[in-house]
Short mmCIF file of C-alpha atoms in Angstrom, two decimals:
data_model
loop_
_atom_site.label_atom_id
_atom_site.label_comp_id
_atom_site.label_asym_id
_atom_site.label_seq_id
_atom_site.Cartn_x
_atom_site.Cartn_y
_atom_site.Cartn_z
CA MET A 25 73.12 -17.66 -203.37
CA ASP A 26 74.04 -17.28 -207.07
CA TYR A 27 77.77 -16.64 -207.42
CA ILE A 28 77.81 -16.15 -211.22
CA PRO A 29 76.76 -12.42 -211.25
CA ILE A 30 79.25 -11.56 -208.47
CA LEU A 31 82.10 -13.42 -210.21
CA THR A 32 81.20 -11.85 -213.57
CA LEU A 33 81.19 -8.35 -212.07
CA VAL A 34 84.41 -8.70 -210.07
CA LEU A 35 86.47 -10.59 -212.66
CA SER A 36 85.41 -8.42 -215.62
CA PHE A 37 86.10 -5.24 -213.66
CA ILE A 38 89.58 -6.44 -212.60
CA VAL A 39 90.47 -7.58 -216.13
CA LEU A 40 89.30 -4.30 -217.70
CA LEU A 41 91.31 -2.24 -215.19
CA SER A 42 94.39 -4.42 -215.64
CA ILE A 43 94.43 -3.85 -219.43
CA GLY A 44 94.27 -0.08 -218.93
CA THR A 45 90.58 0.61 -219.57
CA PRO A 46 89.52 3.93 -217.94
CA VAL A 47 87.74 3.41 -214.61
CA ALA A 48 84.37 4.82 -215.75
CA TRP A 49 84.27 2.53 -218.81
CA SER A 50 85.43 -0.45 -216.73
CA ILE A 51 82.50 0.14 -214.37
CA ALA A 52 79.94 0.52 -217.20
CA ILE A 53 81.16 -2.51 -219.21
CA SER A 54 81.37 -4.81 -216.18
CA SER A 55 77.84 -3.70 -215.21
CA LEU A 56 76.62 -4.61 -218.72
CA LEU A 57 78.31 -8.04 -218.58
CA THR A 58 76.72 -8.68 -215.17
CA LEU A 59 73.24 -7.86 -216.52
CA LEU A 60 73.84 -10.10 -219.55
CA VAL A 61 73.99 -13.05 -217.14
CA SER A 62 70.27 -12.56 -216.39
CA ILE A 63 68.65 -10.64 -219.28
CA PRO A 64 68.92 -10.52 -223.12
CA THR A 65 71.39 -8.25 -224.93
CA MET A 66 69.10 -5.41 -226.09
CA PRO A 67 67.34 -4.87 -222.74
CA ALA A 68 70.74 -4.99 -221.00
CA LEU A 69 72.23 -2.34 -223.34
CA THR A 70 69.14 -0.14 -222.99
CA THR A 71 69.17 -0.48 -219.20
CA VAL A 72 72.84 0.50 -218.92
CA ALA A 73 72.34 3.61 -221.09
CA GLN A 74 69.17 4.55 -219.22
CA ARG A 75 70.73 4.07 -215.77
CA ILE A 76 73.81 6.16 -216.62
CA GLY A 77 71.50 8.99 -217.70
CA SER A 78 69.01 8.70 -214.82
CA GLY A 79 71.89 8.40 -212.35
CA LEU A 80 72.82 11.99 -213.17
CA ASP A 81 69.23 13.24 -212.97
CA SER A 82 69.50 14.70 -209.46
CA PHE A 83 69.15 18.27 -208.23
CA ALA A 84 71.74 17.63 -205.49
CA LEU A 85 74.35 16.70 -208.13
CA LEU A 86 74.19 20.24 -209.57
CA ALA A 87 76.24 21.28 -206.53
CA ILE A 88 79.27 19.32 -207.79
CA PRO A 89 80.09 21.35 -210.96
CA PHE A 90 79.53 24.58 -209.02
CA PHE A 91 81.81 23.53 -206.14
CA ILE A 92 84.44 22.35 -208.66
CA LEU A 93 84.29 25.76 -210.37
CA SER A 94 84.47 27.64 -207.06
CA GLY A 95 87.47 25.49 -206.06
CA GLU A 96 89.20 26.30 -209.36
CA LEU A 97 88.49 30.03 -208.89
CA MET A 98 89.90 29.92 -205.36
CA ASN A 99 92.95 27.95 -206.42
CA LYS A 100 93.74 30.61 -209.06
CA GLY A 101 92.47 33.52 -206.96
CA GLY A 102 95.34 33.93 -204.49
CA ILE A 103 93.51 32.44 -201.53
CA ALA A 104 96.23 29.84 -200.83
CA HIS A 105 98.89 32.55 -200.25
CA ARG A 106 96.72 34.34 -197.69
CA LEU A 107 95.84 31.14 -195.83
CA ILE A 108 99.51 30.11 -195.69
CA ALA A 109 100.49 33.53 -194.30
CA PHE A 110 97.85 33.19 -191.57
CA ALA A 111 98.89 29.60 -190.71
CA LYS A 112 102.55 30.69 -190.56
CA THR A 113 101.85 33.19 -187.78
CA LEU A 114 100.00 30.49 -185.79
CA VAL A 115 102.42 27.55 -185.88
CA GLY A 116 105.55 28.72 -187.72
CA SER A 117 107.70 28.71 -184.54
CA LEU A 118 106.80 25.14 -183.46
CA PRO A 119 108.94 22.05 -184.28
CA GLY A 120 108.30 21.21 -187.93
CA GLY A 121 106.73 24.66 -188.33
CA LEU A 122 106.58 24.61 -192.13
CA ALA A 123 105.07 21.12 -192.13
CA LEU A 124 102.43 22.28 -189.62
CA ILE A 125 101.75 25.33 -191.80
CA ASN A 126 101.20 22.97 -194.74
CA ILE A 127 98.70 20.87 -192.75
CA ILE A 128 96.72 23.82 -191.36
CA SER A 129 96.72 25.57 -194.74
CA ALA A 130 95.54 22.37 -196.45
CA MET A 131 92.71 22.02 -193.91
CA LEU A 132 91.65 25.62 -194.52
CA MET A 133 92.08 25.38 -198.29
CA GLY A 134 90.22 22.08 -198.43
CA ALA A 135 87.45 23.51 -196.29
CA ILE A 136 87.07 26.47 -198.65
CA ALA A 137 87.71 24.81 -202.03
CA GLY A 138 86.40 21.31 -201.16
CA SER A 139 89.05 19.63 -203.33
CA ALA A 140 92.00 17.48 -202.23
CA LEU A 141 93.66 17.83 -205.64
CA ALA A 142 93.39 21.65 -205.59
CA SER A 143 94.83 21.71 -202.07
CA ALA A 144 97.73 19.35 -202.90
CA SER A 145 98.55 21.34 -206.02
CA ALA A 146 98.37 24.78 -204.37
CA MET A 147 100.15 23.91 -201.10
CA GLY A 148 102.81 21.77 -202.76
CA GLY A 149 103.59 24.45 -205.32
CA ILE A 150 103.92 27.24 -202.74
CA LEU A 151 105.26 25.52 -199.62
CA GLY A 152 107.35 22.75 -201.24
CA PRO A 153 110.22 25.03 -202.34
CA GLU A 154 110.05 26.92 -199.01
CA MET A 155 110.39 23.69 -197.03
CA GLU A 156 113.33 22.57 -199.16
CA LYS A 157 115.02 25.95 -198.65
CA GLU A 158 114.68 25.53 -194.86
CA GLY A 159 116.38 22.11 -194.95
CA TYR A 160 113.32 19.84 -195.07
CA SER A 161 113.69 16.85 -197.38
CA ARG A 162 111.65 17.06 -200.56
CA GLU A 163 110.09 13.65 -199.82
CA PHE A 164 108.96 14.62 -196.30
CA GLY A 165 107.39 17.83 -197.65
CA ALA A 166 105.56 15.83 -200.34
CA ALA A 167 104.32 13.23 -197.81
CA VAL A 168 102.92 15.93 -195.51
CA ASN A 169 101.25 17.70 -198.43
CA ILE A 170 99.71 14.51 -199.82
CA THR A 171 98.13 13.31 -196.57
CA SER A 172 96.98 16.72 -195.31
CA ALA A 173 95.27 17.51 -198.64
CA THR A 174 92.70 14.76 -197.99
CA THR A 175 91.37 16.48 -194.82
CA GLY A 176 89.45 18.83 -197.13
CA LEU A 177 87.25 15.92 -198.22
CA LEU A 178 85.93 15.66 -194.67
CA ILE A 179 85.80 19.36 -193.80
CA PRO A 180 82.90 20.90 -195.78
CA PRO A 181 81.93 21.95 -198.35
CA SER A 182 82.91 18.61 -199.87
CA ASN A 183 81.76 17.10 -203.17
CA ILE A 184 82.28 13.55 -201.94
CA LEU A 185 79.89 14.12 -199.02
CA ILE A 186 77.24 15.12 -201.59
CA VAL A 187 78.00 11.96 -203.58
CA TYR A 188 77.62 9.85 -200.41
CA SER A 189 74.28 11.54 -199.66
CA LEU A 190 73.08 10.50 -203.13
CA ALA A 191 74.42 6.92 -202.80
CA SER A 192 72.94 6.45 -199.32
CA GLY A 193 69.45 7.26 -200.56
CA GLY A 194 68.92 10.48 -198.65
CA ALA A 195 71.39 11.07 -195.79
CA SER A 196 71.12 14.79 -194.98
CA ILE A 197 73.82 16.88 -196.70
CA ALA A 198 73.63 19.45 -193.87
CA ALA A 199 74.17 16.66 -191.29
CA LEU A 200 77.09 15.23 -193.30
CA PHE A 201 78.70 18.66 -193.64
CA LEU A 202 78.50 19.26 -189.89
CA ALA A 203 79.62 15.70 -189.13
CA GLY A 204 82.82 16.17 -191.14
CA TYR A 205 84.27 19.04 -189.11
CA ILE A 206 85.53 17.28 -185.98
CA PRO A 207 86.84 14.13 -187.77
CA GLY A 208 88.62 16.35 -190.34
CA ILE A 209 90.21 18.52 -187.66
CA LEU A 210 91.09 15.46 -185.55
CA THR A 211 92.84 13.84 -188.52
CA GLY A 212 94.75 17.08 -189.12
CA ILE A 213 95.85 17.21 -185.46
CA PHE A 214 97.18 13.63 -185.61
CA LEU A 215 99.09 14.47 -188.80
CA MET A 216 100.55 17.56 -187.08
CA ILE A 217 101.72 15.49 -184.09
CA ILE A 218 103.50 12.97 -186.34
CA ALA A 219 105.00 15.73 -188.53
CA SER A 220 106.26 17.56 -185.44
CA ILE A 221 107.87 14.40 -183.99
CA TRP A 222 109.48 13.57 -187.36
CA ALA A 223 110.81 17.13 -187.75
CA LYS A 224 112.24 17.13 -184.20
CA LYS A 225 113.90 13.77 -184.82
CA LYS A 226 115.46 15.06 -188.06
CA GLY A 227 116.54 18.33 -186.41
CA TYR A 228 114.73 20.72 -188.77
CA GLN A 229 115.19 24.33 -187.67
CA LEU A 230 112.50 26.32 -185.85
CA GLY A 231 110.91 29.42 -187.34
CA GLU A 232 110.55 32.80 -185.67
CA ARG A 233 107.74 33.38 -183.15
CA SER A 234 105.08 35.74 -184.51
CA SER A 235 103.70 38.66 -182.52
CA LEU A 236 99.99 38.96 -181.72
CA LYS A 237 99.92 41.96 -184.04
CA SER A 238 101.11 39.92 -187.03
CA VAL A 239 98.68 37.09 -186.17
CA PHE A 240 95.82 39.58 -186.12
CA LYS A 241 97.00 41.27 -189.32
CA THR A 242 97.26 38.02 -191.33
CA PHE A 243 93.91 36.90 -189.89
CA LEU A 244 92.24 40.08 -191.16
CA ILE A 245 93.74 39.50 -194.61
CA ALA A 246 92.46 35.89 -194.60
CA VAL A 247 88.98 36.79 -193.24
CA PRO A 248 87.33 37.35 -196.68
CA SER A 249 88.43 33.84 -197.72
CA LEU A 250 87.41 32.24 -194.42
CA PHE A 251 84.07 34.05 -194.45
CA MET A 252 82.92 31.86 -197.32
CA LEU A 253 82.69 28.97 -194.85
CA VAL A 254 80.29 31.01 -192.72
CA VAL A 255 78.18 31.93 -195.75
CA VAL A 256 78.02 28.44 -197.31
CA ILE A 257 77.77 26.21 -194.24
CA GLY A 258 75.77 28.72 -192.19
CA GLY A 259 73.24 29.08 -195.00
CA ILE A 260 72.83 25.30 -195.44
CA VAL A 261 72.52 24.52 -191.70
CA SER A 262 70.12 27.39 -191.03
CA GLY A 263 67.96 26.32 -193.99
CA ILE A 264 68.32 29.61 -195.89
CA PHE A 265 69.42 27.71 -198.99
CA THR A 266 70.16 24.16 -200.15
CA ALA A 267 73.63 22.71 -200.83
CA THR A 268 73.06 23.24 -204.57
CA GLU A 269 72.14 26.90 -204.08
CA ALA A 270 75.09 27.27 -201.71
CA SER A 271 77.45 25.98 -204.42
CA ALA A 272 76.25 28.70 -206.84
CA ILE A 273 76.75 31.34 -204.12
CA ALA A 274 80.27 29.93 -203.56
CA VAL A 275 81.08 30.48 -207.26
CA PHE A 276 79.81 34.06 -207.15
CA TYR A 277 81.67 34.83 -203.91
CA SER A 278 84.99 33.28 -205.05
CA LEU A 279 84.76 35.11 -208.39
CA ILE A 280 84.27 38.46 -206.63
CA LEU A 281 87.12 37.62 -204.25
CA GLY A 282 89.44 36.74 -207.15
CA PHE A 283 88.77 40.13 -208.78
CA VAL A 284 89.19 41.98 -205.45
CA TYR A 285 92.55 40.25 -204.85
CA LYS A 286 93.45 41.08 -208.50
CA GLU A 287 94.54 37.45 -209.06
CA ILE A 288 91.76 36.69 -211.60
CA SER A 289 91.11 38.67 -214.76
CA LEU A 290 88.63 38.34 -217.61
CA LYS A 291 91.49 36.97 -219.70
CA LYS A 292 92.01 34.07 -217.27
CA LEU A 293 88.33 33.13 -216.94
CA PRO A 294 88.01 30.99 -220.14
CA GLN A 295 90.87 28.71 -219.03
CA ILE A 296 89.41 28.43 -215.49
CA LEU A 297 86.01 27.49 -216.95
CA LEU A 298 87.63 24.98 -219.32
CA ASP A 299 89.63 23.31 -216.51
CA SER A 300 86.60 23.05 -214.22
CA SER A 301 84.47 21.69 -217.11
CA ALA A 302 87.04 18.96 -217.81
CA THR A 303 87.10 17.95 -214.13
CA THR A 304 83.28 18.01 -213.97
CA ALA A 305 83.02 15.79 -217.08
CA VAL A 306 85.30 13.16 -215.54
CA VAL A 307 83.46 13.20 -212.20
CA MET A 308 80.01 13.07 -213.79
CA LEU A 309 80.92 10.15 -216.09
CA LEU A 310 82.21 8.28 -213.04
CA ILE A 311 79.01 9.02 -211.14
CA GLY A 312 76.77 7.95 -214.03
CA ALA A 313 78.68 4.69 -214.56
CA SER A 314 78.80 3.97 -210.82
CA MET A 315 75.05 4.55 -210.45
CA CYS A 316 74.57 2.04 -213.26
CA MET A 317 76.72 -0.50 -211.42
CA SER A 318 74.80 0.16 -208.18
CA TRP A 319 71.55 -0.63 -210.02
CA ALA A 320 73.06 -3.80 -211.53
CA LEU A 321 74.20 -4.87 -208.05
CA SER A 322 70.72 -4.26 -206.68
CA TYR A 323 69.04 -6.09 -209.59
CA GLU A 324 71.19 -9.16 -208.99
CA SER A 325 70.59 -8.91 -205.18
CA ILE A 326 74.36 -8.76 -204.61
CA PRO A 327 74.19 -6.26 -201.68
CA GLN A 328 71.67 -8.49 -199.88
CA ASP A 329 73.88 -11.55 -200.45
CA ILE A 330 76.98 -9.75 -199.16
CA SER A 331 75.00 -8.40 -196.21
CA THR A 332 73.83 -11.91 -195.30
CA ALA A 333 77.38 -13.27 -195.68
CA LEU A 334 78.88 -10.55 -193.47
CA LEU A 335 76.27 -10.98 -190.75
CA ALA A 336 76.78 -14.75 -190.94
CA LEU A 337 80.48 -14.22 -190.16
CA SER A 338 79.62 -12.28 -187.00
CA ASP A 339 76.81 -10.27 -185.45
CA ASN A 340 79.32 -8.34 -183.33
CA LYS A 341 79.33 -4.65 -184.36
CA ILE A 342 83.07 -4.25 -183.62
CA VAL A 343 84.04 -7.27 -185.74
CA VAL A 344 81.78 -6.26 -188.67
CA LEU A 345 83.20 -2.70 -188.68
CA ILE A 346 86.76 -4.08 -188.65
CA ILE A 347 85.92 -6.30 -191.68
CA ILE A 348 84.27 -3.39 -193.55
CA ASN A 349 87.20 -1.06 -192.78
CA LEU A 350 89.73 -3.64 -194.01
CA LEU A 351 87.72 -4.21 -197.21
CA LEU A 352 87.45 -0.44 -197.84
CA LEU A 353 91.18 0.06 -197.21
CA PHE A 354 91.84 -2.64 -199.82
CA VAL A 355 89.31 -1.12 -202.26
CA GLY A 356 90.83 2.36 -201.79
CA ILE A 357 94.21 1.11 -203.00
CA PHE A 358 92.78 0.16 -206.41
CA MET A 359 89.80 2.47 -206.95
CA ASP A 360 89.23 6.23 -206.80
CA ILE A 361 87.02 7.64 -204.05
CA THR A 362 83.94 8.65 -206.11
CA PRO A 363 83.18 5.24 -207.69
CA SER A 364 84.11 3.52 -204.40
CA VAL A 365 81.51 5.54 -202.49
CA LEU A 366 78.82 5.03 -205.14
CA ILE A 367 79.40 1.29 -205.50
CA PHE A 368 80.09 0.22 -201.90
CA THR A 369 77.62 2.44 -200.03
CA PRO A 370 74.60 0.39 -201.22
CA ILE A 371 76.50 -2.80 -200.31
CA PHE A 372 77.65 -1.93 -196.77
CA LEU A 373 75.02 0.58 -195.62
CA PRO A 374 72.23 -2.04 -195.19
CA VAL A 375 74.62 -4.11 -193.04
CA VAL A 376 75.55 -1.27 -190.68
CA THR A 377 72.03 0.16 -190.41
CA LYS A 378 70.80 -3.31 -189.33
CA MET A 379 73.32 -3.05 -186.51
CA GLY A 380 72.03 0.37 -185.45
CA ILE A 381 74.85 2.48 -186.93
CA ASP A 382 73.81 5.94 -188.10
CA PRO A 383 74.21 6.45 -191.91
CA VAL A 384 75.86 9.86 -191.31
CA HIS A 385 78.46 8.34 -188.98
CA PHE A 386 79.11 5.50 -191.45
CA GLY A 387 79.54 8.02 -194.28
CA ILE A 388 82.26 9.93 -192.44
CA MET A 389 84.01 6.67 -191.50
CA MET A 390 83.84 5.44 -195.10
CA ILE A 391 85.18 8.66 -196.62
CA LEU A 392 88.11 8.93 -194.17
CA ASN A 393 88.95 5.30 -194.94
CA LEU A 394 88.93 5.94 -198.69
CA CYS A 395 90.98 9.13 -198.21
CA ILE A 396 93.87 6.86 -197.19
CA GLY A 397 93.52 5.16 -200.58
CA LEU A 398 93.99 8.51 -202.34
CA CYS A 399 97.52 8.59 -200.88
CA THR A 400 98.50 5.06 -201.92
CA PRO A 401 99.70 3.57 -205.22
CA PRO A 402 98.73 2.39 -207.83
CA VAL A 403 95.75 4.77 -208.37
CA GLY A 404 96.11 7.37 -205.59
CA SER A 405 95.27 10.59 -207.43
CA VAL A 406 96.42 12.88 -204.60
CA LEU A 407 99.66 10.87 -204.33
CA PHE A 408 100.43 11.46 -208.02
CA VAL A 409 99.64 15.18 -207.81
CA GLY A 410 101.74 15.60 -204.64
CA VAL A 411 104.69 13.69 -206.08
CA GLY A 412 104.44 15.56 -209.39
CA VAL A 413 104.36 18.99 -207.75
CA ALA A 414 107.31 18.05 -205.49
CA LYS A 415 109.27 16.66 -208.49
CA THR A 416 110.17 13.44 -206.70
CA SER A 417 109.20 9.76 -207.04
CA ILE A 418 106.65 7.53 -205.32
CA GLU A 419 109.40 5.15 -204.13
CA LYS A 420 111.16 7.96 -202.23
CA VAL A 421 107.95 9.31 -200.65
CA VAL A 422 106.77 5.96 -199.23
CA LYS A 423 109.05 6.00 -196.15
CA PRO A 424 107.93 9.41 -194.76
CA LEU A 425 104.34 8.54 -195.75
CA LEU A 426 104.15 5.46 -193.48
CA PRO A 427 104.02 7.27 -190.08
CA LEU A 428 101.45 9.70 -191.51
CA PHE A 429 99.34 6.72 -192.65
CA ILE A 430 99.46 5.42 -189.07
CA ALA A 431 98.14 8.81 -187.87
CA MET A 432 95.23 8.59 -190.33
CA ILE A 433 94.46 4.98 -189.30
CA ILE A 434 94.40 5.98 -185.60
CA ALA A 435 91.95 8.78 -186.47
CA LEU A 436 89.88 6.25 -188.47
CA PHE A 437 89.80 3.86 -185.49
CA LEU A 438 88.58 6.60 -183.12
CA ILE A 439 85.93 7.85 -185.55
CA THR A 440 84.72 4.28 -186.23
CA TYR A 441 84.23 3.30 -182.59
CA PHE A 442 83.30 6.66 -181.07
CA PRO A 443 80.34 7.79 -183.22
CA ASN A 444 79.78 10.99 -181.23
CA ILE A 445 82.98 12.40 -182.76
CA SER A 446 80.98 12.59 -186.01
CA LEU A 447 77.47 13.03 -184.65
CA TRP A 448 77.96 15.64 -181.92
CA LEU A 449 77.63 18.71 -184.17
CA PRO A 450 74.66 17.40 -186.21
CA LYS A 451 72.88 16.59 -182.92
CA LEU A 452 73.79 20.01 -181.51
CA PHE A 453 72.26 21.80 -184.53
CA GLN A 454 69.40 19.27 -184.69
CA VAL A 455 69.89 18.36 -188.36
CA LEU A 456 70.02 14.56 -187.95
#
């Protein structure tokens, strides 16, 4: 086993990140340095440029800019207010009612918009001041918002599930979308239990019980927003259209909805398009650079070496999954979810498939694991958005975050060792 390419890759990547180089450039430069170990300068430079370009040459990736745009349209289109009103009638009277409303609304918003950042921004901006007014601490409200926002990365439509499908070499997007529902909901339920216990312990006041009439009324108002799930997921699962076509339909539907709700106007559209374009550019550069690194890893046989080393440690499925989960939890602290999925899927997937683990199940496990990293410093993007919206500091949010992290880790443990939690729906709809 040649350790020089691995050491070159790891050390150069760490050094580049530590001196403040943007993640995408750190990935691309460390990939180039790794290739320079084995091949001359000009072929290495040409290969890096070519692999960044060819890494983006995928029909499935067209879904990402469309879903980003639809998420931006929904975020600005008044959907969050209607989802919060519906969630309030369901759980507003329970202990920690406003925290539970935040979690359910984030699950619904994430499921519709497919973006953890959009969910954290929308829910934090609307519910944060309400929670503070009702006596909830600002830090507790931020912690609930930060962790619950990540459930939308599991509940489809989700861009990161599309990225995993690409990195895995062909895991079905329809199967991944269906597989994300139960784990996403389960994670949300665990967060709700912890939030409710915390709120009861702190003595936060209960809200008023809603009548069936008000539940029905708010549901009817939220139906147009919720119906997008039926259109997008139903169309993909039934085979009427692909995930890419579904993303374009989502843009059209959310645009119409924004005009119907009178929250979006022609005047606002240029800024919405500009914001979604900026987000798309960042994501696509990360994907291109990460695909280049994946190729460099493969060229140097690093995944095979790591696979051999892991299986040499143990051939016990439980032990190997514990090691992989611990490594991913560590990776998630220092790296954003998109490059993590693109880089580590080709490394770990061959190991788990040798042990008979379904790629769809592993994908859901991996994404939930990395979702925890989005809520942790120093690079947790959802953490920074949640803290910024709540106008507090990371140091103050850490304490209420810890029990919510435990809830997410319990959900991760169950999903890791009980694969049917992920695979039941794909098997039911026969899309595996």
